Amino acid sequence: MGNTLGLAPMGTLPRRSHRREEPLPNPGSFDELHRLCKDVFPAQMEGVKLVVNKVLSSHFQVAHTVHMSALGLPGYHLHTAYAGDWQLSPTEVFP
């Protein structure tokens, strides 16, 4: 069968609009246009970093950080923080 394309008879085709009388304005140099186009797009990045923070209680919080990149080694960090109000001994490092 093949593709069928419905065309209007020759007398009913829309006519082209007339050409503009005034010419279009000069948009500027190529460098200027390229700079304007680059401003529209976001900056490219080489990798991804994911940070997840979770407060488990009023004194304890946990943070996971995952970093993956084609330029460097991937990394994972687990950070925990205890912010208590009770010190066990005078030599303890108190937050």
XYZ file of N, CA, C and O in Angstrom:
380
model
N 0.816 -1.195 0.000
C 0.000 0.000 0.000
C 0.852 1.249 0.000
O 0.668 2.109 -0.798
N 1.769 1.393 0.951
C 2.621 2.574 0.955
C 2.011 3.734 1.715
O 0.897 3.660 2.218
N 2.725 4.788 1.775
C 2.258 5.990 2.476
C 1.378 6.800 1.564
O 1.644 6.965 0.381
N 0.321 7.305 2.110
C -0.553 8.207 1.356
C -0.485 9.567 2.007
O -0.473 9.699 3.217
N -0.395 10.561 1.199
C -0.277 11.926 1.689
C -1.422 12.719 1.100
O -1.555 12.824 -0.107
N -2.261 13.238 1.985
C -3.409 13.996 1.499
C -2.995 15.404 1.115
O -2.560 16.173 1.948
N -3.096 15.721 -0.151
C -2.746 17.054 -0.625
C -3.996 17.773 -1.097
O -4.912 17.169 -1.647
N -3.995 19.059 -0.901
C -5.113 19.866 -1.370
C -4.931 20.118 -2.866
O -3.827 20.093 -3.384
N -6.027 20.350 -3.578
C -5.907 20.679 -5.002
C -5.089 21.954 -5.184
O -4.970 22.779 -4.286
N -4.492 22.117 -6.332
C -3.556 23.214 -6.586
C -4.157 24.594 -6.359
O -3.487 25.484 -5.887
N -5.389 24.785 -6.671
C -6.007 26.104 -6.532
C -6.247 26.498 -5.087
O -6.401 27.668 -4.768
N -6.261 25.550 -4.144
C -6.601 25.866 -2.759
C -5.386 25.954 -1.848
O -5.517 26.113 -0.658
N -4.161 25.836 -2.387
C -2.966 25.953 -1.558
C -2.808 27.390 -1.063
O -3.081 28.334 -1.794
N -2.372 27.570 0.184
C -2.163 28.943 0.670
C -0.986 29.585 -0.048
O -0.010 28.932 -0.369
N -1.122 30.856 -0.295
C -0.055 31.580 -0.979
C 0.969 32.058 0.031
O 0.663 32.321 1.185
N 2.200 32.209 -0.446
C 3.255 32.721 0.422
C 3.012 34.197 0.700
O 2.492 34.924 -0.135
N 3.433 34.591 1.908
C 3.275 36.007 2.239
C 4.313 36.821 1.469
O 5.337 36.315 1.030
N 4.021 38.068 1.313
C 4.936 38.950 0.594
C 6.203 39.152 1.406
O 6.193 39.084 2.627
N 7.315 39.433 0.726
C 8.584 39.675 1.411
C 8.506 40.966 2.202
O 7.785 41.897 1.823
N 9.262 41.004 3.265
C 9.302 42.216 4.076
C 9.943 43.340 3.290
O 10.867 43.130 2.513
N 9.478 44.520 3.564
C 10.053 45.688 2.905
C 11.395 46.064 3.523
O 12.330 46.371 2.831
N 11.496 46.015 4.886
C 12.742 46.384 5.534
C 13.543 45.107 5.832
O 12.981 44.076 6.168
N 14.855 45.157 5.721
C 15.670 43.977 6.022
C 15.747 43.750 7.537
O 15.532 44.656 8.330
N 16.047 42.529 7.926
C 16.203 42.217 9.344
C 17.453 42.904 9.882
O 18.445 43.059 9.176
N 17.432 43.291 11.161
C 18.605 43.973 11.722
C 19.759 42.978 11.905
O 19.555 41.775 12.046
N 20.972 43.508 11.925
C 22.159 42.694 12.129
C 22.185 42.212 13.578
O 22.153 43.015 14.508
N 22.245 40.887 13.824
C 22.215 40.392 15.206
C 23.520 40.588 15.954
O 23.572 40.406 17.163
N 24.597 40.923 15.302
C 25.877 41.144 15.977
C 26.904 40.122 15.552
O 26.686 39.302 14.667
N 28.039 40.158 16.218
C 29.129 39.248 15.857
C 28.837 37.841 16.369
O 28.032 37.626 17.268
N 29.543 36.882 15.781
C 29.369 35.490 16.176
C 29.781 35.287 17.625
O 29.125 34.560 18.373
N 30.859 35.930 18.052
C 31.330 35.777 19.432
C 30.296 36.279 20.428
O 30.082 35.670 21.477
N 29.674 37.378 20.119
C 28.644 37.930 21.012
C 27.437 37.007 21.082
O 26.889 36.765 22.162
N 27.005 36.469 19.947
C 25.881 35.531 19.944
C 26.220 34.265 20.712
O 25.398 33.718 21.452
N 27.444 33.775 20.530
C 27.869 32.563 21.231
C 27.894 32.791 22.741
O 27.476 31.936 23.518
N 28.358 33.938 23.189
C 28.395 34.246 24.613
C 26.984 34.311 25.192
O 26.711 33.794 26.273
N 26.066 34.912 24.452
C 24.683 34.996 24.922
C 24.047 33.617 25.018
O 23.281 33.339 25.942
N 24.357 32.738 24.067
C 23.805 31.379 24.108
C 24.396 30.573 25.256
O 23.702 29.777 25.877
N 25.678 30.770 25.548
C 26.307 30.044 26.650
C 25.717 30.454 27.984
O 25.677 29.656 28.918
N 25.249 31.680 28.107
C 24.640 32.140 29.359
C 23.319 31.441 29.636
O 22.892 31.359 30.784
N 22.666 30.939 28.617
C 21.368 30.284 28.787
C 21.527 28.889 29.387
O 20.736 28.465 30.223
N 22.564 28.162 28.987
C 22.743 26.794 29.426
C 23.499 26.756 30.750
O 24.367 27.581 31.011
N 23.191 25.756 31.609
C 23.923 25.652 32.879
C 25.354 25.192 32.642
O 25.676 24.607 31.615
N 26.188 25.455 33.614
C 27.601 25.055 33.513
C 27.707 23.534 33.590
O 26.995 22.886 34.362
N 28.583 22.965 32.788
C 28.787 21.525 32.819
C 29.613 21.165 34.036
O 30.479 21.920 34.467
N 29.347 19.989 34.576
C 30.096 19.550 35.736
C 30.685 18.168 35.473
O 30.152 17.405 34.685
N 31.772 17.905 36.125
C 32.482 16.640 35.962
C 32.277 15.789 37.205
O 33.146 15.685 38.045
N 31.125 15.210 37.354
C 30.885 14.325 38.488
C 29.607 14.679 39.221
O 28.837 15.537 38.800
N 29.413 13.991 40.325
C 28.212 14.200 41.120
C 28.577 14.051 42.597
O 29.476 13.297 42.968
N 27.899 14.822 43.429
C 28.099 14.745 44.875
C 26.730 14.681 45.530
O 25.863 15.510 45.247
N 26.548 13.676 46.379
C 25.276 13.470 47.066
C 25.532 13.578 48.555
O 26.401 12.880 49.093
N 24.790 14.454 49.220
C 24.919 14.641 50.660
C 23.559 14.406 51.289
O 22.563 15.031 50.893
N 23.515 13.479 52.246
C 22.269 13.173 52.953
C 22.515 13.415 54.435
O 23.384 12.782 55.038
N 21.757 14.323 55.027
C 21.851 14.635 56.456
C 20.594 14.122 57.144
O 19.483 14.283 56.635
N 20.768 13.552 58.328
C 19.620 13.057 59.084
C 19.848 13.337 60.564
O 20.884 12.969 61.126
N 18.897 14.000 61.176
C 18.939 14.253 62.610
C 18.158 13.121 63.265
O 16.957 12.973 63.057
N 18.873 12.286 64.052
C 18.226 11.135 64.674
C 17.582 11.478 66.012
O 16.576 10.873 66.387
N 18.153 12.419 66.726
C 17.559 12.897 67.972
C 18.044 14.326 68.195
O 18.748 14.882 67.357
N 17.698 14.885 69.325
C 18.111 16.260 69.584
C 19.615 16.363 69.851
O 20.168 17.455 69.836
N 20.295 15.226 70.097
C 21.723 15.234 70.385
C 22.571 14.500 69.352
O 23.789 14.523 69.445
N 21.972 13.813 68.395
C 22.728 12.946 67.495
C 22.290 13.163 66.055
O 21.092 13.152 65.753
N 23.273 13.359 65.170
C 22.969 13.501 63.750
C 23.993 12.745 62.914
O 25.130 12.548 63.331
N 23.571 12.317 61.702
C 24.391 11.514 60.808
C 24.360 12.170 59.430
O 23.326 12.668 58.994
N 25.511 12.147 58.734
C 25.580 12.668 57.363
C 26.347 11.671 56.504
O 27.400 11.172 56.896
N 25.795 11.360 55.345
C 26.449 10.505 54.352
C 26.827 11.404 53.177
O 26.008 12.185 52.699
N 28.044 11.263 52.671
C 28.496 12.025 51.510
C 29.109 11.055 50.504
O 30.040 10.317 50.841
N 28.566 11.060 49.274
C 29.079 10.216 48.200
C 29.534 11.147 47.083
O 28.789 12.026 46.659
N 30.754 10.932 46.593
C 31.307 11.760 45.520
C 31.831 10.841 44.428
O 32.642 9.953 44.689
N 31.339 11.025 43.192
C 31.800 10.239 42.049
C 32.185 11.199 40.937
O 31.442 12.125 40.620
N 33.356 10.966 40.340
C 33.847 11.840 39.296
C 34.730 11.050 38.343
O 35.377 10.078 38.733
N 34.748 11.472 37.090
C 35.624 10.849 36.111
C 37.053 11.360 36.272
O 37.993 10.730 35.800
N 37.238 12.484 36.938
C 38.570 13.079 37.087
C 39.335 12.548 38.290
O 40.552 12.521 38.279
N 38.634 12.165 39.326
C 39.304 11.721 40.542
C 38.711 10.425 41.053
O 37.845 9.812 40.433
N 39.218 10.002 42.204
C 38.719 8.773 42.811
C 37.367 9.017 43.476
O 37.138 10.075 44.061
N 36.471 8.039 43.394
C 35.186 8.192 44.091
C 35.406 8.097 45.601
O 36.376 7.505 46.074
N 34.499 8.687 46.340
C 34.666 8.682 47.788
C 33.343 8.590 48.513
O 32.295 8.992 48.003
N 33.394 8.031 49.717
C 32.234 7.945 50.599
C 32.689 8.347 51.997
O 33.733 7.884 52.481
N 31.944 9.220 52.637
C 32.263 9.646 53.993
C 31.012 9.517 54.851
O 29.918 9.900 54.429
N 31.208 8.987 56.046
C 30.141 8.912 57.039
C 30.555 9.827 58.184
O 31.639 9.667 58.771
N 29.718 10.795 58.464
C 30.023 11.751 59.526
C 28.925 11.658 60.569
O 27.737 11.764 60.244
N 29.325 11.426 61.814
C 28.357 11.394 62.908
C 28.739 12.478 63.904
O 29.917 12.793 64.085
N 27.747 13.036 64.519
C 27.988 14.089 65.505
C 27.065 13.885 66.699
O 25.861 13.677 66.540
N 27.682 13.922 67.875
C 26.929 13.861 69.129
C 27.125 15.182 69.842
O 28.253 15.581 70.141
N 26.052 15.857 70.091
C 26.113 17.144 70.782
C 25.337 17.009 72.093
O 24.209 17.462 72.227
N 25.948 16.331 73.032
C 25.288 16.103 74.317
C 25.628 17.186 75.321
O 26.459 18.062 75.083
N 25.008 17.083 76.470
C 25.250 18.061 77.519
C 25.839 17.402 78.765
O 25.838 17.967 79.839
N 26.365 16.204 78.595
C 26.920 15.490 79.738
C 28.347 15.073 79.420
O 28.601 14.382 78.429
N 29.323 15.456 80.232
C 30.731 15.161 80.018
C 31.141 14.042 80.974
O 30.947 14.134 82.190
N 31.740 12.939 80.431
C 32.094 11.801 81.255
C 33.290 12.077 82.159
O 33.308 11.692 83.323
N 34.309 12.735 81.610
C 35.494 13.022 82.416
C 36.091 14.351 81.942
O 35.808 14.806 80.836
N 36.971 14.958 82.728
C 37.568 16.244 82.315
C 38.487 16.122 81.107
O 38.731 17.095 80.413
N 38.991 14.911 80.804
C 39.891 14.736 79.661
C 39.134 14.486 78.359
O 39.747 14.459 77.298
N 37.844 14.282 78.412
C 37.048 14.032 77.203
C 36.944 15.312 76.371
O 36.764 16.405 76.923
N 37.068 15.146 75.070
C 36.882 16.271 74.160
C 35.373 16.509 74.050
O 34.631 15.645 73.612
N 34.962 17.658 74.516
C 33.516 17.935 74.589
C 33.114 18.813 73.415
O 33.758 19.839 73.177
N 32.085 18.429 72.686
C 31.670 19.247 71.538
C 31.073 20.573 71.938
O 30.408 20.699 72.891
